[in-house]
Coordinates of C-alpha atoms in Angstrom, one line a residue:
Chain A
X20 CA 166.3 -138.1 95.6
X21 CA 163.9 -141.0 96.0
X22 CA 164.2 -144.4 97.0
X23 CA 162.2 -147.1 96.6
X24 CA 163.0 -150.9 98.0
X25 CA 161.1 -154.5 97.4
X26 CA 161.8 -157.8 98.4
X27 CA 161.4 -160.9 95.9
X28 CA 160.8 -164.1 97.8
X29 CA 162.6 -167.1 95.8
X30 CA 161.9 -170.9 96.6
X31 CA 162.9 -173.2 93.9
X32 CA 161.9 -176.6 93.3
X33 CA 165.4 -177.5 92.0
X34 CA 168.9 -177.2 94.2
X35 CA 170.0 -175.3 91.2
X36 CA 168.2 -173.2 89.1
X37 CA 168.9 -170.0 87.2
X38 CA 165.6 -167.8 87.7
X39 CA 164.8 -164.7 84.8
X40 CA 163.7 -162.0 87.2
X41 CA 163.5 -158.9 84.4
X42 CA 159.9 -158.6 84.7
X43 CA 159.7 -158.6 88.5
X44 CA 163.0 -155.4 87.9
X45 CA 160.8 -153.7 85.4
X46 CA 157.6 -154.0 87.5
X47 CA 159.6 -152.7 90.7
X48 CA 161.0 -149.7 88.5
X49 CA 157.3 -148.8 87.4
X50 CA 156.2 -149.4 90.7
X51 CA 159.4 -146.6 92.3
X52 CA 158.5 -144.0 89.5
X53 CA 162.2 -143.0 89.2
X54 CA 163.1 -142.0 85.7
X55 CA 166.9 -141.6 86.0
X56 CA 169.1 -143.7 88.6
X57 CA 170.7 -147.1 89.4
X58 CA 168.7 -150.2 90.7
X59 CA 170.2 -152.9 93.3
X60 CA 169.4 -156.0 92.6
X61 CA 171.2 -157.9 95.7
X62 CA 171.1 -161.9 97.0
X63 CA 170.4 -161.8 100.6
X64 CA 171.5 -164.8 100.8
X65 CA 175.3 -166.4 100.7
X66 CA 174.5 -169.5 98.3
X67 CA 172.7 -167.7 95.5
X68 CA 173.8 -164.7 92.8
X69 CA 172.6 -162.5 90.4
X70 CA 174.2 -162.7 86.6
X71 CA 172.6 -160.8 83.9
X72 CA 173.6 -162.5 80.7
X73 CA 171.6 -163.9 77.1
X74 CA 168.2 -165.8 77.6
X75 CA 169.6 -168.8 75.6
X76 CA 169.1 -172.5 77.4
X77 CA 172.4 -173.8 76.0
X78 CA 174.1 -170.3 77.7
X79 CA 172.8 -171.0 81.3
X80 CA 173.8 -175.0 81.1
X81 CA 177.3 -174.1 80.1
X82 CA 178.0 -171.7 83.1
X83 CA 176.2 -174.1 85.4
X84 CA 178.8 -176.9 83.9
X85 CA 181.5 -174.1 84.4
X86 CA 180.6 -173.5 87.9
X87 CA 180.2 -177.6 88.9
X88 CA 183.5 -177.7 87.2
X89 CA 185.3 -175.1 89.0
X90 CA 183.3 -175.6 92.3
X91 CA 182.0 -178.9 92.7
X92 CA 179.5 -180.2 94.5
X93 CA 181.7 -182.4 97.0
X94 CA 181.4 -183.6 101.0
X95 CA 185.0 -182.9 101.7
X96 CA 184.5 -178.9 102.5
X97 CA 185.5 -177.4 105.6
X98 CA 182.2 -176.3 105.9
X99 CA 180.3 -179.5 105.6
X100 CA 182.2 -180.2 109.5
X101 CA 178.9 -178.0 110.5
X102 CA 177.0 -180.5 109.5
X103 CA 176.1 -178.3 106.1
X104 CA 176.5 -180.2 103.1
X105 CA 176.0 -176.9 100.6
X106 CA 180.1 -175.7 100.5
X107 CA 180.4 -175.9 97.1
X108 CA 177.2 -173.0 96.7
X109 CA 179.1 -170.7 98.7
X110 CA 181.9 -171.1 96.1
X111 CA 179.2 -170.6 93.0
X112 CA 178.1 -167.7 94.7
X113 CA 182.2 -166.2 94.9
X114 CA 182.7 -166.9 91.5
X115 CA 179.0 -165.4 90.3
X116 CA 178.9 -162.7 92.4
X117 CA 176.0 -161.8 94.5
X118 CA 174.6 -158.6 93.0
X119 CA 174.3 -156.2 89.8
X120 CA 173.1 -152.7 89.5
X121 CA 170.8 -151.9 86.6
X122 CA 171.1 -148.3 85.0
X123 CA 168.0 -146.6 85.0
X124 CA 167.5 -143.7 82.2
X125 CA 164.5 -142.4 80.9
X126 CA 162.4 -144.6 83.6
X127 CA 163.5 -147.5 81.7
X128 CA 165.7 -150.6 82.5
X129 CA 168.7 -149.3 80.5
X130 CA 169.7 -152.9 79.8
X131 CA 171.4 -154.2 76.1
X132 CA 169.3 -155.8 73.7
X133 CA 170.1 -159.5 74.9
X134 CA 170.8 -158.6 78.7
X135 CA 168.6 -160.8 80.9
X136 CA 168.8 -160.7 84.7
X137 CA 168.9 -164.1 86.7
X138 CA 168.8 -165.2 90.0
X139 CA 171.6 -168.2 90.7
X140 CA 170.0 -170.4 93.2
X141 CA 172.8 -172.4 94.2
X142 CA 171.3 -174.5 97.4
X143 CA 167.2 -173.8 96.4
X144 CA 164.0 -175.8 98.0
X145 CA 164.2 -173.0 100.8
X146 CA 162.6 -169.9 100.9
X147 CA 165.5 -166.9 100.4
X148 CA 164.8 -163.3 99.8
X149 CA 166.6 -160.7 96.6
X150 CA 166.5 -157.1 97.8
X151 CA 166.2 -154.7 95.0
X152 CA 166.9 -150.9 95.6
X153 CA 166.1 -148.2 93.4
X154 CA 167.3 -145.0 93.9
X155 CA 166.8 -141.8 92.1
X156 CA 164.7 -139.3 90.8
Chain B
X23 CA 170.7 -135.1 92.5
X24 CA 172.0 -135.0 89.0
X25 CA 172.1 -138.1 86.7
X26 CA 174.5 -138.4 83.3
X27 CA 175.1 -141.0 81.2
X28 CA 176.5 -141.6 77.8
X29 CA 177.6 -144.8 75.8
X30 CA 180.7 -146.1 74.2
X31 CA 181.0 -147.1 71.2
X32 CA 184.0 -150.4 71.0
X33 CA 184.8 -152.1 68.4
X34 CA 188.1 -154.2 69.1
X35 CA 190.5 -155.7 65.9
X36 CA 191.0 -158.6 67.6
X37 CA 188.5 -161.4 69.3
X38 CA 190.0 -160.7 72.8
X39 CA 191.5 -157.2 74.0
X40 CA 191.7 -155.4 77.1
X41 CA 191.1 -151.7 76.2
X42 CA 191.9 -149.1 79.2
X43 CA 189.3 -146.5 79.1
X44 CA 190.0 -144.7 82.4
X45 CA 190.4 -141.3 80.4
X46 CA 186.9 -141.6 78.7
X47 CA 185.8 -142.2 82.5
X48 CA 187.7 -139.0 83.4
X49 CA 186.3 -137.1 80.2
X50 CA 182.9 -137.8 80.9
X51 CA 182.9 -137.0 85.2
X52 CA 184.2 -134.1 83.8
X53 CA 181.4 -133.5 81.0
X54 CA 179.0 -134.4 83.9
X55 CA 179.5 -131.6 86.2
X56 CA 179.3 -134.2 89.3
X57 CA 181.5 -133.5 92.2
X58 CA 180.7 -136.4 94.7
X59 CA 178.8 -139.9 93.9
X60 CA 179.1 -142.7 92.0
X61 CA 180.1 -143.7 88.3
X62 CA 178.7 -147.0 87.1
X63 CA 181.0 -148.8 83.8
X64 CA 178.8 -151.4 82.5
X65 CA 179.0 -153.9 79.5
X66 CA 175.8 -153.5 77.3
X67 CA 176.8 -157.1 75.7
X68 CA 176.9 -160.2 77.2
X69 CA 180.4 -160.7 76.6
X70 CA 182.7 -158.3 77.3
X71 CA 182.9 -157.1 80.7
X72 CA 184.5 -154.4 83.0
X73 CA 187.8 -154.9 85.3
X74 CA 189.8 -152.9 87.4
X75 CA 193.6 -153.4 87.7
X76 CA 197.2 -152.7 86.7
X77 CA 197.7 -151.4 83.2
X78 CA 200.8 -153.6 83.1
X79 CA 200.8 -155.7 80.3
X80 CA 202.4 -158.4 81.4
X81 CA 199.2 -158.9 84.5
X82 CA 196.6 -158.4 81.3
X83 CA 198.4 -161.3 79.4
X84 CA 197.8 -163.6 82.9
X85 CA 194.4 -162.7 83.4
X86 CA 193.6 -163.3 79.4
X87 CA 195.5 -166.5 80.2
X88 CA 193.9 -167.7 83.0
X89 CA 190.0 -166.7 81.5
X90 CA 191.1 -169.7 78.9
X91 CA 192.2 -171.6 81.0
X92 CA 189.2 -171.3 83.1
X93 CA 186.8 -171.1 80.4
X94 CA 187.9 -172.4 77.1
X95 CA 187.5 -171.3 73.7
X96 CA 185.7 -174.5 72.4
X97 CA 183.3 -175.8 70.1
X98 CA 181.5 -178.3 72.2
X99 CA 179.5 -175.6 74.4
X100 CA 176.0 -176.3 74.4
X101 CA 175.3 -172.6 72.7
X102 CA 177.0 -173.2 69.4
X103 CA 174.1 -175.2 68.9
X104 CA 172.4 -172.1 68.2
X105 CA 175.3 -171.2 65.6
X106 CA 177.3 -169.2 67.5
X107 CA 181.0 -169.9 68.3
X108 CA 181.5 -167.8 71.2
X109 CA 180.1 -169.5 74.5
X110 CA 183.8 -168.8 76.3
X111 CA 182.8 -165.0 75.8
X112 CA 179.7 -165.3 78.0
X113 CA 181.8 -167.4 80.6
X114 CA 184.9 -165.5 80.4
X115 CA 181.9 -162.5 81.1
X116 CA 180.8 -164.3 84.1
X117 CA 183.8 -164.7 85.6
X118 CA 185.0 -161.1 85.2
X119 CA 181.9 -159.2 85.7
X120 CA 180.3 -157.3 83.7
X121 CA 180.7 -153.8 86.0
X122 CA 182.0 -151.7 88.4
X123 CA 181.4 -148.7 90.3
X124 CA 184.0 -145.8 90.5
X125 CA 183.1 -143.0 93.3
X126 CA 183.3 -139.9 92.6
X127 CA 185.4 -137.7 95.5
X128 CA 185.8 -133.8 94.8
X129 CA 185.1 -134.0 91.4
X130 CA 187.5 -137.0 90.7
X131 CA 187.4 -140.6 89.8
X132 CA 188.6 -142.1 93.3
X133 CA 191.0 -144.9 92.2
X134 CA 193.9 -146.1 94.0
X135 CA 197.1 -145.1 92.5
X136 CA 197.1 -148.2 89.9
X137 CA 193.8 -148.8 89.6
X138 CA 193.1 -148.7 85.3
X139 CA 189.5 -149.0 84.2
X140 CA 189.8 -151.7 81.4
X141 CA 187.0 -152.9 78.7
X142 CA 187.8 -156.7 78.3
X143 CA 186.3 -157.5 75.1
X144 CA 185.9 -161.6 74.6
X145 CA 184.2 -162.1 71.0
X146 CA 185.1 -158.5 69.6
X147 CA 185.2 -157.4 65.9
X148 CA 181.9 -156.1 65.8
X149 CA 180.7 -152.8 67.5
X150 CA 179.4 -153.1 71.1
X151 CA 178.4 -151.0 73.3
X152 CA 179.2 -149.7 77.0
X153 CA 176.9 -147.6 79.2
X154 CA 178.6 -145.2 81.8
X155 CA 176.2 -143.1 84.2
X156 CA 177.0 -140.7 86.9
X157 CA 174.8 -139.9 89.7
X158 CA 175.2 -137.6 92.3
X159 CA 176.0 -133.5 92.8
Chain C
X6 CA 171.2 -135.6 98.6
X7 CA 174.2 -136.7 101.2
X8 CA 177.3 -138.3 100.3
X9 CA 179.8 -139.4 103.2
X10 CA 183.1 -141.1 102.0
X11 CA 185.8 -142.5 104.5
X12 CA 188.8 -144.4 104.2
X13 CA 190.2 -147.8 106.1
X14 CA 193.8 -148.2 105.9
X15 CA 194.1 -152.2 106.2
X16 CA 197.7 -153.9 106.8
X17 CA 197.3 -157.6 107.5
X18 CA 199.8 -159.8 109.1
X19 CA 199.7 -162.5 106.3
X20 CA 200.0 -162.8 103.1
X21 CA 196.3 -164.0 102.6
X22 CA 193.6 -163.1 105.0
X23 CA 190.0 -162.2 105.4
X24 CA 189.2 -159.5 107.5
X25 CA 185.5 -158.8 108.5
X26 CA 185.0 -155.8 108.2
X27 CA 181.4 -155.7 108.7
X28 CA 181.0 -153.2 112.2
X29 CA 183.1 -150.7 110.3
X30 CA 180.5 -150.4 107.5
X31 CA 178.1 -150.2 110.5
X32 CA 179.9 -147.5 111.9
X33 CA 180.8 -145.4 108.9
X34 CA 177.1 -145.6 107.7
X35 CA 175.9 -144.4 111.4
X36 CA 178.7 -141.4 110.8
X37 CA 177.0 -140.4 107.8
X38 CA 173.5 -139.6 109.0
X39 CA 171.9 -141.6 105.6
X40 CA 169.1 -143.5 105.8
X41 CA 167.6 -144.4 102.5
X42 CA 170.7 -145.0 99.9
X43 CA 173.6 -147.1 98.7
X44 CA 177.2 -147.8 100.2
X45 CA 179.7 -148.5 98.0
X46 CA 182.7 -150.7 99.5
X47 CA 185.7 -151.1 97.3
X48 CA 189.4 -152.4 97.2
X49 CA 191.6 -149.1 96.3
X50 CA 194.4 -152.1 95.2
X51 CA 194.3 -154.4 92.7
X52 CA 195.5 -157.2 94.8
X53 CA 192.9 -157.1 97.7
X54 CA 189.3 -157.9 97.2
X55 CA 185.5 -157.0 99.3
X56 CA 183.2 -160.2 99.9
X57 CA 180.0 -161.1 101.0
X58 CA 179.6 -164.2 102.9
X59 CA 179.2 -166.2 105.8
X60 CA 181.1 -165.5 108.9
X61 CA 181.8 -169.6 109.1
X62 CA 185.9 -170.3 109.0
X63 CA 185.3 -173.2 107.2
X64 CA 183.9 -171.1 104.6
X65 CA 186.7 -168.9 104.2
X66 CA 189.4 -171.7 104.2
X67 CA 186.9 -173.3 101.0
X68 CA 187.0 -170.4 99.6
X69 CA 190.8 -170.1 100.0
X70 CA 191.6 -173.5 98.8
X71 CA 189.5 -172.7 95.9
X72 CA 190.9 -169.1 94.8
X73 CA 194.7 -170.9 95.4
X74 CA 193.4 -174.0 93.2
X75 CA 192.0 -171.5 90.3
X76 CA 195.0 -168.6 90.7
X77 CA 197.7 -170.3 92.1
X78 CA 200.8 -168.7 93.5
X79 CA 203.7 -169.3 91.1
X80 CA 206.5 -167.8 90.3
X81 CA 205.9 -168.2 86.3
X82 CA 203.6 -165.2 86.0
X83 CA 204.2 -163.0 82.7
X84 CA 203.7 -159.4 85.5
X85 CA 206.9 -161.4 87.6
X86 CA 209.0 -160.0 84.7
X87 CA 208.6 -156.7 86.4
X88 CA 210.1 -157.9 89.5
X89 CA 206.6 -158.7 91.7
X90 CA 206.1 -162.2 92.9
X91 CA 202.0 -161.1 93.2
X92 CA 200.6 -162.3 90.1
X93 CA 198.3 -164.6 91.8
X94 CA 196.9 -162.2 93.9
X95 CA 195.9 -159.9 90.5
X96 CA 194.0 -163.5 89.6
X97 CA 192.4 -163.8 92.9
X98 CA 191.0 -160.2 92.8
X99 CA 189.9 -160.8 89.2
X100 CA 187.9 -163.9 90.2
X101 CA 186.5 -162.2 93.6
X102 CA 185.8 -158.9 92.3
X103 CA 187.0 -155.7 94.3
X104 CA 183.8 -154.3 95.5
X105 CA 180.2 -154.5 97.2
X106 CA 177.2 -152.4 97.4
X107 CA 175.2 -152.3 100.6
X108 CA 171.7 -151.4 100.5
X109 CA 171.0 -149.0 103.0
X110 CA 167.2 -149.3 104.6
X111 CA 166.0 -147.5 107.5
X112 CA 169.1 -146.4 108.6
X113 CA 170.6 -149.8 108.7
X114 CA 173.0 -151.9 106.5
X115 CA 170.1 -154.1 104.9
X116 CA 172.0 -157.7 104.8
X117 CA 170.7 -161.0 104.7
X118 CA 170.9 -162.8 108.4
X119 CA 174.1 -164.5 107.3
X120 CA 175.7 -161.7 105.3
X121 CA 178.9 -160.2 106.2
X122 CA 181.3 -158.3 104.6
X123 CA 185.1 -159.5 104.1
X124 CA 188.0 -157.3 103.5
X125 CA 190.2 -160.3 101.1
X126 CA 193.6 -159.3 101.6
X127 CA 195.7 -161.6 98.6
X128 CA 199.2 -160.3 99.1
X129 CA 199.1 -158.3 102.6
X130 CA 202.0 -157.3 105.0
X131 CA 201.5 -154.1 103.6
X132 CA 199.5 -150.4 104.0
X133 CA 196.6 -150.6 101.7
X134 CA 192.9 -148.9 101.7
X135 CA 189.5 -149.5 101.2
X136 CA 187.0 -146.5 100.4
X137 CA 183.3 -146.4 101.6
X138 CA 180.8 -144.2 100.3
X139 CA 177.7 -144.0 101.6
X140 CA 175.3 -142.1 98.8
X141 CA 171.7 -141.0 99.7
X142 CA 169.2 -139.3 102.0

């Protein structure tokens, strides 16, 4: 069995932003040289997530209008008695969750034909870290 | 370290259906030969996804309920401007999730004692596909 | 390839809670002897839930508020027909998802600085378990 892990570095310009990361998996995956497994692809942080879903514009504005909808940006959180004002990332990030695993056969990304995989920044203009962690062989 | 994986073919009468497919789990551990690690159950499509609960009908029906209510079937998502009609499917997705994991525990599917795998197909009619792989020994 | 599976029996004093359950992932992995792999935490009930976040009450009570707001409890479920009053906490599970994957790094759970892991008990005052299985080398 092998192992192989990398960390992607994500600082986005926007406080929201959906990021396509299925180059940087693919690259990782080369980069591991496992042919049959399953790859972590992980937030490290609490106020971003991982979705894998359709590269279509109209696709990621309706979930981030879903998410404002069902979690909205608002100062009346508990949390924001910290000081924090990012409460309603925390619950983006619940209802998102934080992490996929990718099926690796054949040493490829064994993804369907319109499966993309996005990072969810939530709270961005910060520097936050994705772990991803292929294992196999 | 052994690796299996096969796909399932669905393809559901009706637009939204909650299909339990624990035994084709079972059948293919079994098929696999793998005795202890981990089954992953993912959606190839973008939206349908994968839940774990009680096969009682009456929890499917609130859940189904609830995904609407969440996430309604309505024209005015921004993707229909591509054509399609389906942008509650890739919410309802969202929300769900798209996988899960089963471990694998002396050769069996290690659920608790109601735990059902279910497909949950969103914008079905058409054949779509799910990948299961086992990894482990 | 090592695989190393334990069980927590959980049994909260509320109905609701969070439980961090974070040292006992700790522990378990440090049981196993892995260093390079993948645990796998998951909810063996279908009314309990595993969450990553930040160990911040104010946090949890958002996240709460929000899961109570989204899945209310209410005694007009269709699955109270059956004679359970715990169709909300199906919802909540649906909406948290019942399971995590830890990375596992150099012999360490490889979370983010703020990461911790929540046991989400929805309807509690009862015996219930969580299985963790730590796959790798």
């Amino acid at each position: 069995m092998k192992a192989h892990t990398e960390y992607l570095w994500m600082n986005t310009a926007k406080r929201r932003e959906y990021v396509n990361i299925t180059d940087e998996c693919a690259r990782i995956l080369k980069q591991s040289g496992i042919r049959e497994g399953m790859m972590l692809v992980s937030a490290m942080h609490i106020t971003a997530a991982i979705w894998v879903n359709d590269n279509e514009p109209g696709i990621i504005q309706d979930a981030d209008d879903m998410l404002e909808r069902l979690a909205p940006f608002n100062p009346s959180y508990r949390h924001h008695l910290t000081g924090e004002d990012n409460g309603d990332a925390h619950l983006k990030n619940l209802l998102t969750h934080h992490q996929v695993i990718i099926p690796i056969t054949a040493g490829q990304l064994d993804l369907g034909p319109w499966q993309t995989v996005f990072y969810c920044e939530f709270d961005g203009r910060r520097r936050k870290r994705v772990v991803i962690k292929v294992m196999g062989e």
